[in-house]
């Protein structure tokens, strides 16, 4: 059955009632500020022209959802984005990591983000290969590799993650933020480099962080054993990492001192396929995957609303339409993109997912060129704080490295 109640044409909505919409905007601006920033905070969602208009540039965030078939759509989207960035920059060896300041991911998206940002800045193709390697140990047992990998990791396995990431730590690599739900505290927990450089009590092995993003039954233990995070048995609570990444940047004034609001951000959020899973999946697994996709959609709606008037210029969401199952990732990129709107469900836009990626690549390339010409830094890379906790990591430094040119942040680490 065609879900006409969920997806309408771009022109299918009635004319809004301005008074009602204004009241709704005022109410939910207040609610969204609590959703993104927590109670008691006074941060303002500046929906003005963004940092580019003030000459300070924009902080670039890449967010990759988990679920939806094991990351095929994300891998294809990243490949297209990287190819376009290479074309626009004139650099045939340019990588995704050169054009983003922070990557966030959950599930398979966490593996892709970690591969892109922690393994020396892999190309999109190599990151997809790393994800395939993580999944390869179980492909012969299940048709749905994503669900099967989650089962293995939930049992405390994850040998493939060891093979891919080895002994790499969060604190020795470029900015990475991976949210999970900590069952011990009953609250979300975000693994990040910004925290990791404060001391070994907040630094974790990347392999354990990726396992936590899948909801591993085993606790993630910091490198010094002082901190333990017990991921929830299901990772549905953190299906979409984009909100966590935005919150991380808005609160991290040491590394992102010029970000006053969402208008100073450029977020590229890659969703899941949105279609049904394989017919062989158990009912409980299918229900969990449905909750994961629904959670990501709700987070996308809320985050898009929080961006307000800056949404079209600052927030790019790539998402399957959720109608036709069994499509290839390339076919989903050729589909018209889907936009989630709070309380109005989802609607088709006039552009395809691939065209939205091309537009995002253009914005990323412009920001990179602006940084090359600017003497004012946009991002300050926080060094490892040796004074806080003695460290043996080679990433320890006594200086703040300014990221103003392509790849500066990764080169300094």
CSV table of C-alpha atoms in Angstrom, one decimal:
chain,number,residue,atom,x,y,z
A,1,UNK,CA,0.0,0.0,0.0
A,2,UNK,CA,1.3,3.4,-0.9
A,3,UNK,CA,1.9,5.4,2.3
A,4,UNK,CA,0.3,8.6,1.2
A,5,UNK,CA,-0.2,9.7,4.7
A,6,UNK,CA,3.5,9.8,5.3
A,7,UNK,CA,5.0,11.1,2.1
A,8,UNK,CA,3.3,14.0,0.3
A,9,UNK,CA,4.3,15.9,-2.8
A,10,UNK,CA,6.2,19.1,-2.3
A,11,UNK,CA,3.1,21.1,-3.2
A,12,UNK,CA,0.6,18.9,-1.4
A,13,UNK,CA,0.3,20.7,1.9
A,14,UNK,CA,-2.3,23.3,2.6
A,15,UNK,CA,-1.4,27.0,3.1
A,16,UNK,CA,-0.2,27.3,6.7
A,17,UNK,CA,-2.0,29.4,9.3
A,18,UNK,CA,0.6,32.0,10.1
A,19,UNK,CA,-0.6,32.7,13.7
A,20,UNK,CA,-0.7,29.0,14.6
A,21,UNK,CA,2.7,28.4,12.9
A,22,UNK,CA,4.3,31.3,14.8
A,23,UNK,CA,3.0,30.0,18.1
A,24,UNK,CA,4.2,26.5,17.3
A,25,UNK,CA,7.6,27.8,16.3
A,26,UNK,CA,8.0,29.7,19.6
A,27,UNK,CA,6.9,26.8,21.7
A,28,UNK,CA,9.0,24.2,20.0
A,29,UNK,CA,12.0,26.5,19.7
A,30,UNK,CA,12.0,26.3,23.5
A,31,UNK,CA,11.5,22.6,23.5
A,32,UNK,CA,14.2,22.0,20.9
A,33,UNK,CA,16.7,24.1,23.0
A,34,UNK,CA,16.1,21.6,25.8
A,35,UNK,CA,16.3,18.7,23.5
A,36,UNK,CA,19.7,19.8,22.1
A,37,UNK,CA,21.3,21.5,25.0
A,38,UNK,CA,19.6,20.2,28.2
A,39,UNK,CA,17.7,22.0,30.9
A,40,UNK,CA,19.2,25.1,32.4
A,41,UNK,CA,21.3,26.0,29.3
A,42,UNK,CA,20.9,29.4,27.7
A,43,UNK,CA,22.5,28.8,24.3
A,44,UNK,CA,20.7,30.5,21.5
A,45,UNK,CA,19.8,28.8,18.2
A,46,UNK,CA,21.1,31.5,15.9
A,47,UNK,CA,19.4,30.9,12.6
A,48,UNK,CA,20.9,33.9,10.9
A,49,UNK,CA,23.2,33.9,7.9
A,50,UNK,CA,25.7,31.6,9.5
A,51,UNK,CA,29.4,32.0,10.1
A,52,UNK,CA,30.2,32.4,6.4
A,53,UNK,CA,28.4,35.8,6.4
A,54,UNK,CA,30.6,37.0,9.3
A,55,UNK,CA,33.9,35.8,7.7
A,56,UNK,CA,34.5,33.1,10.3
A,57,UNK,CA,33.4,30.2,8.2
A,58,UNK,CA,31.3,27.2,9.2
A,59,UNK,CA,32.2,24.0,11.2
A,60,UNK,CA,31.6,21.0,9.0
A,61,UNK,CA,30.0,17.9,10.5
A,62,UNK,CA,29.6,14.4,8.9
A,63,UNK,CA,27.0,12.2,10.5
A,64,UNK,CA,26.3,8.6,9.4
A,65,UNK,CA,23.4,6.6,10.8
A,66,UNK,CA,23.4,2.9,11.5
A,67,UNK,CA,20.9,0.2,10.5
A,68,UNK,CA,19.1,0.0,7.2
A,69,UNK,CA,20.9,-2.9,5.6
A,70,UNK,CA,24.5,-2.5,6.9
A,71,UNK,CA,25.7,0.8,5.5
A,72,UNK,CA,25.3,0.3,1.8
A,73,UNK,CA,23.6,3.7,1.2
A,74,UNK,CA,26.1,5.5,3.4
A,75,UNK,CA,29.1,3.8,1.5
A,76,UNK,CA,27.6,4.8,-1.9
A,77,UNK,CA,26.9,8.3,-0.7
A,78,UNK,CA,30.4,8.8,0.7
A,79,UNK,CA,31.9,7.5,-2.6
A,80,UNK,CA,29.9,10.0,-4.6
A,81,UNK,CA,30.6,12.8,-2.2
A,82,UNK,CA,34.4,12.1,-2.3
A,83,UNK,CA,34.4,11.9,-6.1
A,84,UNK,CA,32.7,15.3,-6.4
A,85,UNK,CA,35.1,16.8,-3.8
A,86,UNK,CA,38.1,15.6,-5.8
A,87,UNK,CA,36.6,17.1,-8.9
A,88,UNK,CA,35.9,20.4,-7.4
A,89,UNK,CA,39.2,20.7,-5.5
A,90,UNK,CA,41.3,19.5,-8.5
A,91,UNK,CA,43.0,17.1,-6.1
A,92,UNK,CA,42.6,13.4,-7.3
A,93,UNK,CA,43.8,12.1,-3.9
A,94,UNK,CA,41.5,14.3,-1.7
A,95,UNK,CA,39.7,12.4,1.1
A,96,UNK,CA,36.5,12.9,3.0
A,97,UNK,CA,38.5,13.7,6.2
A,98,UNK,CA,40.1,16.7,4.5
A,99,UNK,CA,36.7,18.5,4.2
A,100,UNK,CA,35.1,17.8,7.6
A,101,UNK,CA,35.9,18.9,11.1
A,102,UNK,CA,34.0,16.2,13.0
A,103,UNK,CA,32.5,12.8,12.1
A,104,UNK,CA,29.8,11.0,14.1
A,105,UNK,CA,28.2,7.6,13.6
A,106,UNK,CA,26.2,4.8,15.1
A,107,UNK,CA,26.1,1.1,14.2
A,108,UNK,CA,27.6,0.5,10.8
A,109,UNK,CA,27.9,4.3,10.5
A,110,UNK,CA,30.3,4.4,13.4
A,111,UNK,CA,32.5,1.9,11.7
A,112,UNK,CA,32.5,4.0,8.5
A,113,UNK,CA,33.2,7.2,10.4
A,114,UNK,CA,36.0,5.6,12.4
A,115,UNK,CA,37.6,4.1,9.3
A,116,UNK,CA,37.5,7.5,7.6
A,117,UNK,CA,38.8,9.5,10.5
A,118,UNK,CA,41.1,7.1,12.5
A,119,UNK,CA,42.9,4.9,10.0
A,120,UNK,CA,45.1,7.6,8.6
A,121,UNK,CA,42.2,9.1,6.6
A,122,UNK,CA,41.1,6.3,4.4
A,123,UNK,CA,39.3,7.0,1.1
A,124,UNK,CA,35.6,6.3,1.0
A,125,UNK,CA,36.2,3.1,-1.0
A,126,UNK,CA,38.8,1.9,1.6
A,127,UNK,CA,36.4,2.7,4.4
A,128,UNK,CA,33.6,0.7,2.7
A,129,UNK,CA,36.1,-2.1,2.3
A,130,UNK,CA,36.9,-1.9,6.1
A,131,UNK,CA,33.2,-2.1,6.8
A,132,UNK,CA,32.9,-5.1,4.5
A,133,UNK,CA,35.8,-6.8,6.3
A,134,UNK,CA,34.0,-6.2,9.7
A,135,UNK,CA,30.9,-7.9,8.3
A,136,UNK,CA,32.6,-10.6,6.3
A,137,UNK,CA,33.1,-13.1,9.1
A,138,UNK,CA,29.3,-13.6,9.4
A,139,UNK,CA,28.1,-13.1,5.8
A,140,UNK,CA,27.8,-16.9,5.3
A,141,UNK,CA,25.4,-17.3,8.3
A,142,UNK,CA,22.8,-14.7,7.6
A,143,UNK,CA,21.4,-12.8,4.6
A,144,UNK,CA,21.2,-9.6,6.8
A,145,UNK,CA,24.8,-8.9,7.6
A,146,UNK,CA,24.1,-5.9,9.7
A,147,UNK,CA,21.8,-7.7,12.1
A,148,UNK,CA,24.2,-10.7,12.2
A,149,UNK,CA,27.2,-8.5,13.1
A,150,UNK,CA,25.1,-6.9,15.8
A,151,UNK,CA,24.3,-10.3,17.2
A,152,UNK,CA,28.0,-11.3,17.3
A,153,UNK,CA,29.1,-8.1,19.0
A,154,UNK,CA,26.2,-8.3,21.5
A,155,UNK,CA,27.6,-11.7,22.5
A,156,UNK,CA,30.9,-10.0,23.3
A,157,UNK,CA,32.6,-10.8,20.0
A,158,UNK,CA,33.8,-8.4,17.4
A,159,UNK,CA,37.1,-10.0,16.3
A,160,UNK,CA,36.7,-8.2,13.0
A,161,UNK,CA,36.8,-4.9,14.8
A,162,UNK,CA,40.1,-5.9,16.3
A,163,UNK,CA,41.4,-6.6,12.8
A,164,UNK,CA,40.3,-3.3,11.4
A,165,UNK,CA,41.2,-0.9,14.2
A,166,UNK,CA,43.9,-2.7,16.2
A,167,UNK,CA,45.1,-0.7,19.2
A,168,UNK,CA,44.0,2.7,17.9
A,169,UNK,CA,42.6,5.1,20.5
A,170,UNK,CA,40.1,7.9,20.2
A,171,UNK,CA,42.6,10.4,21.7
A,172,UNK,CA,45.2,10.0,19.1
A,173,UNK,CA,43.1,10.6,16.0
A,174,UNK,CA,41.1,13.5,14.4
A,175,UNK,CA,37.7,14.5,15.8
A,176,UNK,CA,35.3,11.6,16.1
A,177,UNK,CA,32.1,11.5,18.2
A,178,UNK,CA,30.2,8.2,18.7
A,179,UNK,CA,27.1,8.2,20.9
A,180,UNK,CA,25.8,5.2,22.7
A,181,UNK,CA,23.3,4.6,25.6
A,182,UNK,CA,25.0,3.8,28.9
A,183,UNK,CA,22.8,1.3,30.7
A,184,UNK,CA,24.7,1.8,33.9
A,185,UNK,CA,23.8,5.5,34.2
A,186,UNK,CA,20.6,5.4,32.2
A,187,UNK,CA,21.8,8.2,30.0
A,188,UNK,CA,23.5,8.8,26.6
A,189,UNK,CA,27.3,8.7,26.5
A,190,UNK,CA,29.4,10.3,23.7
A,191,UNK,CA,32.9,8.9,23.0
A,192,UNK,CA,34.9,11.8,21.6
A,193,UNK,CA,38.5,12.9,21.0
A,194,UNK,CA,37.8,16.2,22.9
A,195,UNK,CA,37.2,14.2,26.1
A,196,UNK,CA,39.9,11.6,25.3
A,197,UNK,CA,42.7,14.1,25.3
A,198,UNK,CA,41.8,15.2,28.8
A,199,UNK,CA,43.2,12.0,30.2
A,200,UNK,CA,43.3,8.2,29.8
A,201,UNK,CA,40.2,7.9,32.0
A,202,UNK,CA,38.2,9.3,29.0
A,203,UNK,CA,40.2,7.6,26.2
A,204,UNK,CA,38.9,4.4,24.7
A,205,UNK,CA,40.1,2.0,22.0
A,206,UNK,CA,38.3,2.6,18.8
A,207,UNK,CA,37.3,-1.0,18.4
A,208,UNK,CA,35.5,-0.8,21.8
A,209,UNK,CA,33.8,2.4,20.8
A,210,UNK,CA,32.5,0.8,17.6
A,211,UNK,CA,31.3,-2.2,19.5
A,212,UNK,CA,29.4,0.1,21.9
A,213,UNK,CA,27.8,1.8,19.0
A,214,UNK,CA,26.3,-1.6,18.1
A,215,UNK,CA,25.0,-2.1,21.7
A,216,UNK,CA,27.7,-4.7,22.8
A,217,UNK,CA,26.9,-6.6,25.9
A,218,UNK,CA,30.5,-6.1,27.0
A,219,UNK,CA,31.4,-2.9,28.8
A,220,UNK,CA,33.7,-0.4,27.1
A,221,UNK,CA,36.6,0.2,29.4
A,222,UNK,CA,38.9,3.3,29.2
A,223,UNK,CA,42.6,2.6,28.5
A,224,UNK,CA,43.5,3.1,32.2
A,225,UNK,CA,40.5,1.0,33.4
A,226,UNK,CA,39.1,3.9,35.4
A,227,UNK,CA,35.9,4.4,33.4
A,228,UNK,CA,33.4,1.8,32.3
A,229,UNK,CA,30.5,2.3,29.9
A,230,UNK,CA,27.9,-0.4,29.7
A,231,UNK,CA,26.1,-0.1,26.3
A,232,UNK,CA,22.4,-0.9,26.2
A,233,UNK,CA,21.5,-4.2,24.7
A,234,UNK,CA,19.9,-2.3,21.8
A,235,UNK,CA,21.3,0.7,20.1
A,236,UNK,CA,17.9,2.1,19.0
A,237,UNK,CA,18.1,4.9,21.5
A,238,UNK,CA,21.0,6.5,19.6
A,239,UNK,CA,19.9,5.7,16.1
A,240,UNK,CA,20.8,9.1,14.7
A,241,UNK,CA,24.1,10.6,15.8
A,242,UNK,CA,23.6,14.0,14.2
A,243,UNK,CA,22.0,15.6,17.2
A,244,UNK,CA,24.8,14.4,19.5
A,245,UNK,CA,27.4,15.8,17.0
A,246,UNK,CA,25.6,19.2,16.9
A,247,UNK,CA,25.4,19.3,20.7
A,248,UNK,CA,29.0,18.4,21.0
A,249,UNK,CA,30.2,21.2,18.7
A,250,UNK,CA,27.9,23.8,20.3
A,251,UNK,CA,29.2,23.0,23.8
A,252,UNK,CA,32.9,22.6,22.8
A,253,UNK,CA,34.0,26.2,22.9
A,254,UNK,CA,37.7,25.3,23.1
A,255,UNK,CA,37.8,23.7,19.7
A,256,UNK,CA,34.9,25.6,18.1
A,257,UNK,CA,35.1,29.0,19.7
A,258,UNK,CA,33.3,30.9,16.9
A,259,UNK,CA,30.2,28.8,16.7
A,260,UNK,CA,27.3,30.8,18.1
A,261,UNK,CA,24.4,28.7,16.8
A,262,UNK,CA,23.3,26.3,14.1
A,263,UNK,CA,23.8,28.9,11.4
A,264,UNK,CA,27.5,28.5,11.9
A,265,UNK,CA,27.4,24.8,11.0
A,266,UNK,CA,27.3,22.7,7.8
A,267,UNK,CA,25.9,19.3,8.6
A,268,UNK,CA,25.8,16.4,6.1
A,269,UNK,CA,23.7,13.6,7.6
A,270,UNK,CA,23.5,10.3,5.8
A,271,UNK,CA,20.6,8.1,6.8
A,272,UNK,CA,19.8,4.4,6.2
A,273,UNK,CA,18.1,2.8,3.3
A,274,UNK,CA,14.7,3.0,4.9
A,275,UNK,CA,13.5,-0.1,3.2
A,276,UNK,CA,12.5,-3.4,4.8
A,277,UNK,CA,15.1,-5.9,5.8
A,278,UNK,CA,15.5,-9.4,4.4
A,279,UNK,CA,12.7,-11.9,4.7
A,280,UNK,CA,14.8,-14.2,6.8
A,281,UNK,CA,15.1,-11.8,9.7
A,282,UNK,CA,13.3,-12.8,12.9
A,283,UNK,CA,10.3,-10.9,14.0
A,284,UNK,CA,12.1,-9.4,17.0
A,285,UNK,CA,15.0,-8.3,14.8
A,286,UNK,CA,12.7,-6.7,12.3
A,287,UNK,CA,10.9,-4.9,15.0
A,288,UNK,CA,14.1,-3.6,16.5
A,289,UNK,CA,15.2,-2.4,13.0
A,290,UNK,CA,11.9,-0.6,12.5
A,291,UNK,CA,12.4,1.2,15.9
A,292,UNK,CA,15.9,2.1,14.9
A,293,UNK,CA,14.7,3.7,11.6
A,294,UNK,CA,11.8,5.4,13.3
A,295,UNK,CA,14.1,6.8,15.9
A,296,UNK,CA,16.5,8.2,13.3
A,297,UNK,CA,13.5,9.8,11.4
A,298,UNK,CA,12.2,11.4,14.6
A,299,UNK,CA,15.7,12.8,15.4
A,300,UNK,CA,15.9,14.1,11.8
A,301,UNK,CA,12.6,15.9,12.2
A,302,UNK,CA,13.6,17.5,15.5
A,303,UNK,CA,17.0,18.5,14.3
A,304,UNK,CA,15.7,19.9,11.0
A,305,UNK,CA,13.2,22.0,13.0
A,306,UNK,CA,16.0,23.2,15.3
A,307,UNK,CA,17.9,24.6,12.3
A,308,UNK,CA,14.9,26.7,11.4
A,309,UNK,CA,15.6,29.2,8.6
A,310,UNK,CA,19.1,27.9,8.3
A,311,UNK,CA,18.0,24.4,7.3
A,312,UNK,CA,18.3,24.7,3.6
A,313,UNK,CA,21.8,26.2,3.8
A,314,UNK,CA,23.2,24.3,6.8
A,315,UNK,CA,21.6,20.8,7.0
A,316,UNK,CA,21.7,18.2,4.3
A,317,UNK,CA,20.0,14.9,4.9
A,318,UNK,CA,20.4,11.9,2.6
A,319,UNK,CA,17.7,9.3,3.3
A,320,UNK,CA,15.9,6.5,1.4
A,321,UNK,CA,12.1,7.0,0.8
A,322,UNK,CA,11.2,3.9,2.8
A,323,UNK,CA,8.7,2.8,0.2
A,324,UNK,CA,10.4,0.3,-2.1
A,325,UNK,CA,12.5,-2.5,-0.6
A,326,UNK,CA,15.3,-4.3,-2.3
A,327,UNK,CA,16.8,-1.3,-4.1
A,328,UNK,CA,20.5,-0.8,-4.7
A,329,UNK,CA,22.3,2.1,-3.0
A,330,UNK,CA,22.9,3.6,-6.4
A,331,UNK,CA,19.2,3.5,-7.1
A,332,UNK,CA,18.4,5.3,-3.8
A,333,UNK,CA,20.9,8.1,-4.7
A,334,UNK,CA,18.9,8.6,-7.9
A,335,UNK,CA,15.6,8.9,-6.0
A,336,UNK,CA,14.1,12.2,-5.0
A,337,UNK,CA,15.2,13.0,-1.6
A,338,UNK,CA,13.0,12.9,1.5
A,339,UNK,CA,12.6,15.7,4.0
A,340,UNK,CA,11.3,15.1,7.5
A,341,UNK,CA,9.2,17.9,8.9
A,342,UNK,CA,8.1,18.0,12.6
A,343,UNK,CA,4.4,17.0,13.0
A,344,UNK,CA,3.9,16.8,9.2
A,345,UNK,CA,5.7,13.5,8.4
A,346,UNK,CA,7.9,13.3,5.4
A,347,UNK,CA,7.7,14.9,1.9
A,348,UNK,CA,9.4,14.4,-1.4
A,349,UNK,CA,11.7,17.3,-2.5
A,350,UNK,CA,12.4,18.3,-6.1
A,351,UNK,CA,16.0,17.2,-6.0
A,352,UNK,CA,17.5,13.7,-5.8
A,353,UNK,CA,19.8,12.4,-3.1
A,354,UNK,CA,22.7,12.5,-5.5
A,355,UNK,CA,22.0,16.1,-6.4
A,356,UNK,CA,21.9,17.1,-2.7
A,357,UNK,CA,25.3,15.4,-2.2
A,358,UNK,CA,26.7,17.4,-5.2
A,359,UNK,CA,25.4,20.6,-3.6
A,360,UNK,CA,26.9,19.7,-0.3
A,361,UNK,CA,30.2,19.0,-2.0
A,362,UNK,CA,30.1,22.5,-3.5
A,363,UNK,CA,29.5,24.1,-0.1
A,364,UNK,CA,32.3,22.0,1.5
A,365,UNK,CA,34.8,23.0,-1.3
A,366,UNK,CA,33.9,26.7,-0.9
A,367,UNK,CA,34.5,26.5,2.8
A,368,UNK,CA,37.8,24.8,2.3
A,369,UNK,CA,38.9,27.5,-0.2
A,370,UNK,CA,37.7,30.2,2.2
A,371,UNK,CA,39.9,28.7,4.9
A,372,UNK,CA,42.9,28.6,2.6
A,373,UNK,CA,42.6,32.4,2.1
A,374,UNK,CA,41.7,33.3,5.7
A,375,UNK,CA,44.1,34.2,8.5
A,376,UNK,CA,41.4,33.6,11.1
A,377,UNK,CA,41.1,30.0,12.3
A,378,UNK,CA,37.8,28.3,12.3
A,379,UNK,CA,38.7,25.3,14.4
A,380,UNK,CA,41.3,24.9,17.1
A,381,UNK,CA,42.5,21.4,17.6
A,382,UNK,CA,42.7,20.7,21.4
A,383,UNK,CA,46.0,19.0,22.4
A,384,UNK,CA,46.4,16.1,24.7
A,385,UNK,CA,46.5,17.6,28.2
A,386,UNK,CA,49.7,16.1,29.6
A,387,UNK,CA,49.4,18.3,32.7
A,388,UNK,CA,46.1,16.7,33.6
A,389,UNK,CA,47.1,13.0,33.3
A,390,UNK,CA,50.6,11.7,32.4
A,391,UNK,CA,50.3,10.1,29.0
A,392,UNK,CA,52.5,7.9,26.9
A,393,UNK,CA,50.7,8.7,23.6
A,394,UNK,CA,52.7,10.3,20.9
A,395,UNK,CA,49.8,12.7,20.3
A,396,UNK,CA,50.6,14.6,23.5
A,397,UNK,CA,51.5,18.2,22.6
A,398,UNK,CA,51.9,21.5,24.5
A,399,UNK,CA,50.5,23.6,21.6
A,400,UNK,CA,47.1,24.2,20.1
A,401,UNK,CA,47.3,23.5,16.4
A,402,UNK,CA,45.2,25.7,14.2
A,403,UNK,CA,43.2,23.9,11.4
A,404,UNK,CA,43.0,26.4,8.6
A,405,UNK,CA,44.0,24.3,5.6
A,406,UNK,CA,43.0,21.0,4.1
A,407,UNK,CA,44.1,18.1,6.2
A,408,UNK,CA,45.7,20.2,8.9
A,409,UNK,CA,43.9,18.6,11.7
A,410,UNK,CA,44.8,15.1,10.6
A,411,UNK,CA,48.4,16.0,9.9
A,412,UNK,CA,48.9,17.4,13.3
A,413,UNK,CA,47.8,14.1,14.9
